[in-house]
Amino acid sequence: MTTKLYRLTLFAAVLTTSLARHFGGGTINWKPVEGYKVEFVFKMGWTYGMGPGCTETKIGQFVNGPISGDQTAWKCTQGCTGRPIISNASYYCMGANQLERWEQGQMSFNYTFSNPGPFVAAFEGRKWMALGHGKGSGPWRIATTIDLRTRSDTNTSNSSPVALSQVIYYMQYDCHHELQIPVLDPDGDEVLCQWAKGNECEAVCNGLRGARLIEENCTIIFDSTATLGYKDGEMYGVALTIHDYPQTAITLGGQDRKTPMDSLSSVPLQFLIRTPAFPTACNERPRFVSSTPQQGSKLTAQAGDTVSIRVVADNSNDFTKKISSIDLMGPVDLHQSALMPDPGHTNTFFKALTWQTSSADIGEHIVCATAVNERRSVML
Ligand SMILES: *[C@@H]1O[C@H](CO)[C@@H](O)[C@H](O)[C@H]1NC(C)=O
Ligand SMILES: *[C@@H]1O[C@H](CO)[C@@H](O)[C@H](O)[C@H]1NC(C)=O
Ligand SMILES: *[C@@H]1O[C@H](CO)[C@@H](O)[C@H](O)[C@H]1NC(C)=O
Ligand SMILES: *[C@@H]1O[C@H](CO)[C@@H](O)[C@H](O)[C@H]1NC(C)=O
């Protein structure tokens, strides 16, 4: 009997108007299918109207528009002959907000390499928007490393770690913040998050001044204060590189030794943080309430089951504010209802999620929910 772990990780954040231009970050991960065939999954954010064309009414659909201003695609940039295109940037629309001017989507694709590698697959372009602390206004790059040599411990090829975030988090100006990024590894390897550097992040390296990163649980801690150079309403870029490390010493391809200090692969995660000032205390923010599953909780289902969850949010210390949206990132076939008021609870709203699973979904999946109120607030 096959079981599936389904991991739900929840965050609450506020959104106000965004001035994002063009590329808004993204991530990619992969797993071996058979032989040297690899299945990749990428998620990306764009300024509304500048990406493949996700809109509010197209959520769940494949969108295929040309990307404004750039002929850009996923390419194998190391280990292949030449720099072959392995996928274009078209994707399934996962969320969009015209007012806040962003769209996001995800796509999976297969690519068959001609040998076990290692390889680098990258998505590169020229137009990161201008960001705070003098960052952005330049090239972007998100890239992953792939090594298909057989692991001595699992007798199969490695799978990369998986990380997920929203395109933009709105985190109140002049407050203390802790943001936990959900990560997992299908092989049970140790996963560490690090700040991206050099060509891992191009124009958005070190974009969050004074921030601390707890590598083990991928938690970013920072104070959005004037002392540290943060500004009311400014946008900042965050670029992480996430590596997996074997729990014990292993070999790859029968000879190349990897100790628990040696990374097996890496994936990128780049996203935005905006720091608007609000006339309210730092602790008045949206929160998820019962019957939302606990943050990080795992639901286990048989392949073929339909998983149903309700994600419910209110506005903690200030119930005069409504929840205006709940944004979700998760498996492509996760179906979400419209945002609905929760009967009997003032200004409390929910979305019903259903996921019809199939044997292709076996493995762990992350769902990332962000609750947004009418005017302000931050992380849970
Ligand atoms: C991207 O590739 C997909 C799948 O091969 C194809 O359906 C789509 O038309 C392509 N999109 C563009 C903009 O070329
Ligand atoms: C990749 O290939 C596998 C097995 O051949 C198939 O089950 C899967 O649907 C393919 N994925 C995509 C995105 O085409
Ligand atoms: C490892 O894989 C090889 C080739 O597929 C197979 O012959 C062998 O029995 C496997 N060993 C284990 C321990 O699973
Ligand atoms: C992350 O780890 C640090 C240090 O061990 C701990 O203090 C913190 O509570 C953890 N954060 C989360 C969100 O688990």
XYZ file of C-alpha atoms in Angstrom, residues 64-364:
301
model
C 1.524 30.520 -22.438
C 2.062 34.200 -23.284
C 5.471 35.530 -24.280
C 7.453 37.134 -21.483
C 7.750 40.855 -21.922
C 11.106 42.078 -23.132
C 13.182 38.938 -22.683
C 13.681 35.814 -24.766
C 14.378 33.625 -21.834
C 14.183 29.918 -21.056
C 15.527 27.213 -18.771
C 18.859 26.016 -20.148
C 21.422 23.392 -19.260
C 24.380 25.725 -18.694
C 27.002 23.217 -17.491
C 27.645 19.550 -18.257
C 25.693 19.454 -21.539
C 26.969 19.947 -25.061
C 26.335 23.615 -25.775
C 23.570 25.286 -23.742
C 20.412 23.423 -24.790
C 17.006 24.830 -23.845
C 15.339 22.339 -21.514
C 12.044 24.223 -21.034
C 10.431 27.564 -21.758
C 8.897 29.666 -18.955
C 5.191 28.943 -19.612
C 3.396 27.700 -16.491
C 0.186 26.840 -14.720
C -1.307 29.965 -13.197
C -1.323 29.626 -9.378
C -2.225 33.114 -8.198
C -2.492 36.673 -9.420
C -3.506 40.032 -8.056
C -3.971 42.942 -10.419
C -4.159 45.531 -7.614
C -0.958 44.298 -6.075
C 0.503 43.791 -9.534
C 1.870 40.261 -9.324
C 1.280 36.875 -10.869
C 2.766 33.503 -10.012
C 2.706 30.036 -11.415
C 4.377 26.674 -11.538
C 5.237 24.062 -14.119
C 6.786 20.631 -14.280
C 8.698 19.271 -17.240
C 10.851 16.236 -18.065
C 14.290 16.385 -19.601
C 16.479 13.419 -20.504
C 20.226 13.962 -20.128
C 22.707 11.845 -22.078
C 24.845 10.913 -19.047
C 24.645 11.081 -15.217
C 26.225 14.528 -14.959
C 26.722 16.609 -12.879
C 24.837 19.443 -14.613
C 23.636 22.966 -13.899
C 20.194 24.117 -15.090
C 19.610 27.877 -14.974
C 17.073 30.567 -15.817
C 18.746 33.880 -16.510
C 17.632 37.317 -17.589
C 18.320 40.989 -17.354
C 15.515 42.773 -15.562
C 15.327 42.466 -11.828
C 13.436 45.523 -10.619
C 15.196 48.220 -8.591
C 15.295 47.155 -4.924
C 16.156 48.662 -1.557
C 19.731 48.838 -0.178
C 20.877 49.622 -3.755
C 20.138 46.095 -5.043
C 18.311 44.877 -8.146
C 18.291 46.905 -11.397
C 20.339 44.179 -13.023
C 20.562 40.567 -14.095
C 18.830 37.639 -12.425
C 19.795 34.022 -12.242
C 18.152 31.063 -10.540
C 19.970 27.746 -10.943
C 20.058 24.184 -9.621
C 22.764 21.492 -9.701
C 21.865 17.961 -10.812
C 23.907 14.799 -10.199
C 22.354 11.526 -11.376
C 25.115 9.135 -10.292
C 23.730 6.297 -8.164
C 23.921 6.873 -4.391
C 25.400 3.955 -2.465
C 22.883 4.392 0.395
C 19.629 4.460 -1.617
C 20.774 2.656 -4.774
C 19.110 5.340 -6.864
C 19.947 8.858 -8.002
C 19.586 11.744 -5.591
C 16.538 14.046 -5.562
C 17.016 17.735 -4.838
C 15.614 19.452 -1.733
C 12.319 21.372 -2.146
C 11.608 24.888 -0.842
C 8.588 27.118 -1.218
C 7.754 30.775 -0.643
C 5.326 33.413 -1.802
C 6.442 35.898 -4.445
C 6.152 38.845 -2.028
C 5.823 39.055 1.739
C 4.586 42.324 3.222
C 6.320 42.823 6.558
C 5.613 45.917 8.592
C 8.228 48.694 8.716
C 10.017 49.177 12.033
C 9.172 45.746 13.459
C 11.012 42.554 14.387
C 10.329 39.707 11.950
C 10.887 35.978 11.787
C 10.032 34.213 8.561
C 10.296 30.436 8.338
C 10.677 29.055 4.813
C 9.298 25.519 4.397
C 11.900 23.059 3.060
C 12.010 19.276 2.743
C 14.144 16.553 1.187
C 12.625 13.430 -0.421
C 15.714 11.303 0.430
C 15.728 12.287 4.104
C 19.018 14.171 3.714
C 20.015 17.033 5.973
C 18.898 20.326 4.412
C 20.633 23.642 5.105
C 19.642 27.081 3.846
C 22.384 29.553 3.044
C 22.476 33.089 1.697
C 23.100 32.879 -2.037
C 26.319 34.498 -3.236
C 28.029 35.539 -6.469
C 26.344 34.243 -9.602
C 23.795 32.329 -7.504
C 21.969 35.617 -7.000
C 23.510 38.255 -9.341
C 21.787 41.607 -8.623
C 19.985 40.475 -5.442
C 22.838 39.096 -3.305
C 22.794 40.266 0.355
C 19.537 42.087 -0.242
C 18.251 42.044 3.343
C 20.627 44.107 5.473
C 21.254 42.980 9.049
C 19.273 39.763 8.581
C 20.269 36.518 10.282
C 19.563 33.119 8.756
C 19.150 29.987 10.862
C 20.433 27.426 8.392
C 18.892 24.345 10.039
C 15.245 25.452 9.968
C 15.530 28.070 7.225
C 14.338 30.931 9.413
C 15.150 34.528 8.465
C 15.247 37.004 11.356
C 15.534 40.744 10.816
C 14.473 44.182 12.087
C 12.995 46.455 9.429
C 14.311 49.612 11.098
C 15.669 52.940 9.857
C 18.880 52.310 11.832
C 19.571 49.380 9.490
C 18.670 51.453 6.423
C 15.156 50.101 5.842
C 12.558 52.464 4.385
C 8.787 52.682 4.622
C 7.287 50.869 1.621
C 10.584 49.815 0.048
C 11.024 46.424 -1.649
C 13.917 44.069 -0.803
C 15.178 40.912 -2.495
C 16.004 37.692 -0.649
C 18.152 35.029 -2.302
C 18.807 31.666 -0.686
C 20.640 28.556 -1.849
C 19.420 25.322 -0.281
C 21.689 22.259 -0.182
C 21.141 18.610 0.776
C 23.836 16.645 2.629
C 23.923 12.855 3.201
C 23.411 11.698 6.812
C 26.428 9.344 6.538
C 29.372 9.053 4.136
C 28.273 7.598 0.789
C 29.645 7.211 -2.716
C 28.179 8.461 -5.987
C 28.572 6.261 -9.045
C 30.542 3.751 -6.962
C 33.592 5.975 -6.496
C 33.080 9.672 -5.698
C 32.971 9.851 -1.882
C 30.551 12.324 -0.230
C 30.663 12.932 3.521
C 27.929 14.689 5.554
C 29.904 17.897 4.873
C 29.529 17.562 1.080
C 26.444 18.857 -0.624
C 24.747 16.532 -3.141
C 22.731 19.210 -4.940
C 21.448 22.746 -4.554
C 18.260 24.613 -5.373
C 17.628 28.382 -5.463
C 14.883 30.341 -3.725
C 14.447 34.042 -4.467
C 11.574 36.228 -3.332
C 10.631 39.759 -2.258
C 9.907 41.475 1.037
C 8.195 44.849 1.167
C 8.221 46.918 4.362
C 5.229 49.312 4.501
C 4.597 51.352 7.657
C 1.194 50.850 9.307
C -0.417 52.942 12.036
C -0.750 49.852 14.216
C 1.313 47.778 16.603
C 3.679 45.146 15.235
C 1.585 42.332 16.706
C -1.714 43.164 14.966
C -1.547 40.836 12.037
C -3.587 38.176 10.307
C -3.457 34.704 11.797
C -4.734 31.269 10.928
C -7.323 29.885 13.299
C -9.027 26.541 13.929
C -9.714 24.385 11.862
C -6.610 25.215 9.853
C -4.012 22.437 10.236
C -1.051 23.375 12.446
C 1.998 24.881 10.773
C 4.278 22.119 9.512
C 1.680 19.401 10.129
C 1.756 16.331 7.908
C -1.364 14.709 6.536
C -0.993 11.200 5.193
C -3.273 9.941 2.434
C -3.550 6.896 0.179
C -2.955 7.569 -3.499
C -6.400 8.101 -5.037
C -7.836 9.763 -1.920
C -9.244 13.250 -2.025
C -7.633 15.464 0.601
C -9.855 18.274 1.938
C -8.654 21.095 4.166
C -10.095 24.399 5.320
C -7.707 27.298 5.773
C -9.324 29.870 8.075
C -7.912 33.297 9.003
C -8.861 36.304 11.115
C -7.057 39.472 12.094
C -5.934 38.678 15.676
C -5.866 41.870 17.734
C -8.015 44.012 15.465
C -11.280 42.408 14.356
C -12.477 45.565 12.604
C -10.236 44.592 9.676
C -11.321 41.992 7.175
C -9.164 39.302 5.664
C -9.079 40.303 2.007
C -7.368 37.260 0.509
C -5.641 33.977 1.244
C -2.901 33.212 -1.283
C -1.800 29.632 -1.757
C 1.160 27.842 -3.262
C 1.062 24.045 -3.480
C 0.707 21.140 -5.910
C -0.501 22.169 -9.394
C -3.774 20.233 -9.054
C -4.666 21.639 -5.634
C -8.149 23.091 -6.085
C -9.133 26.163 -4.052
C -12.575 27.666 -3.450
C -13.285 31.376 -3.504
C -12.618 33.270 -0.266
C -15.748 32.916 1.897
C -16.870 34.438 5.207
C -16.843 32.009 8.133
C -20.407 31.995 9.496
C -20.637 33.186 13.095
C -17.158 34.722 13.306
C -16.642 38.446 12.710
C -14.414 39.270 9.752
C -13.137 35.691 9.597
C -12.696 34.164 6.160
C -11.757 30.784 4.739
C -10.843 28.891 1.603
C -11.671 25.213 1.107
C -8.865 23.223 -0.511
C -9.323 19.884 -2.205
C -6.661 17.733 -3.746
C -7.520 14.641 -5.759
C -4.346 12.567 -5.362
C -2.969 10.034 -7.805
C -0.010 7.655 -7.767
C 2.033 10.341 -9.548
C 1.726 12.473 -6.397
C 3.460 10.021 -4.046
C 5.943 11.881 -1.889
C 5.835 14.871 0.358
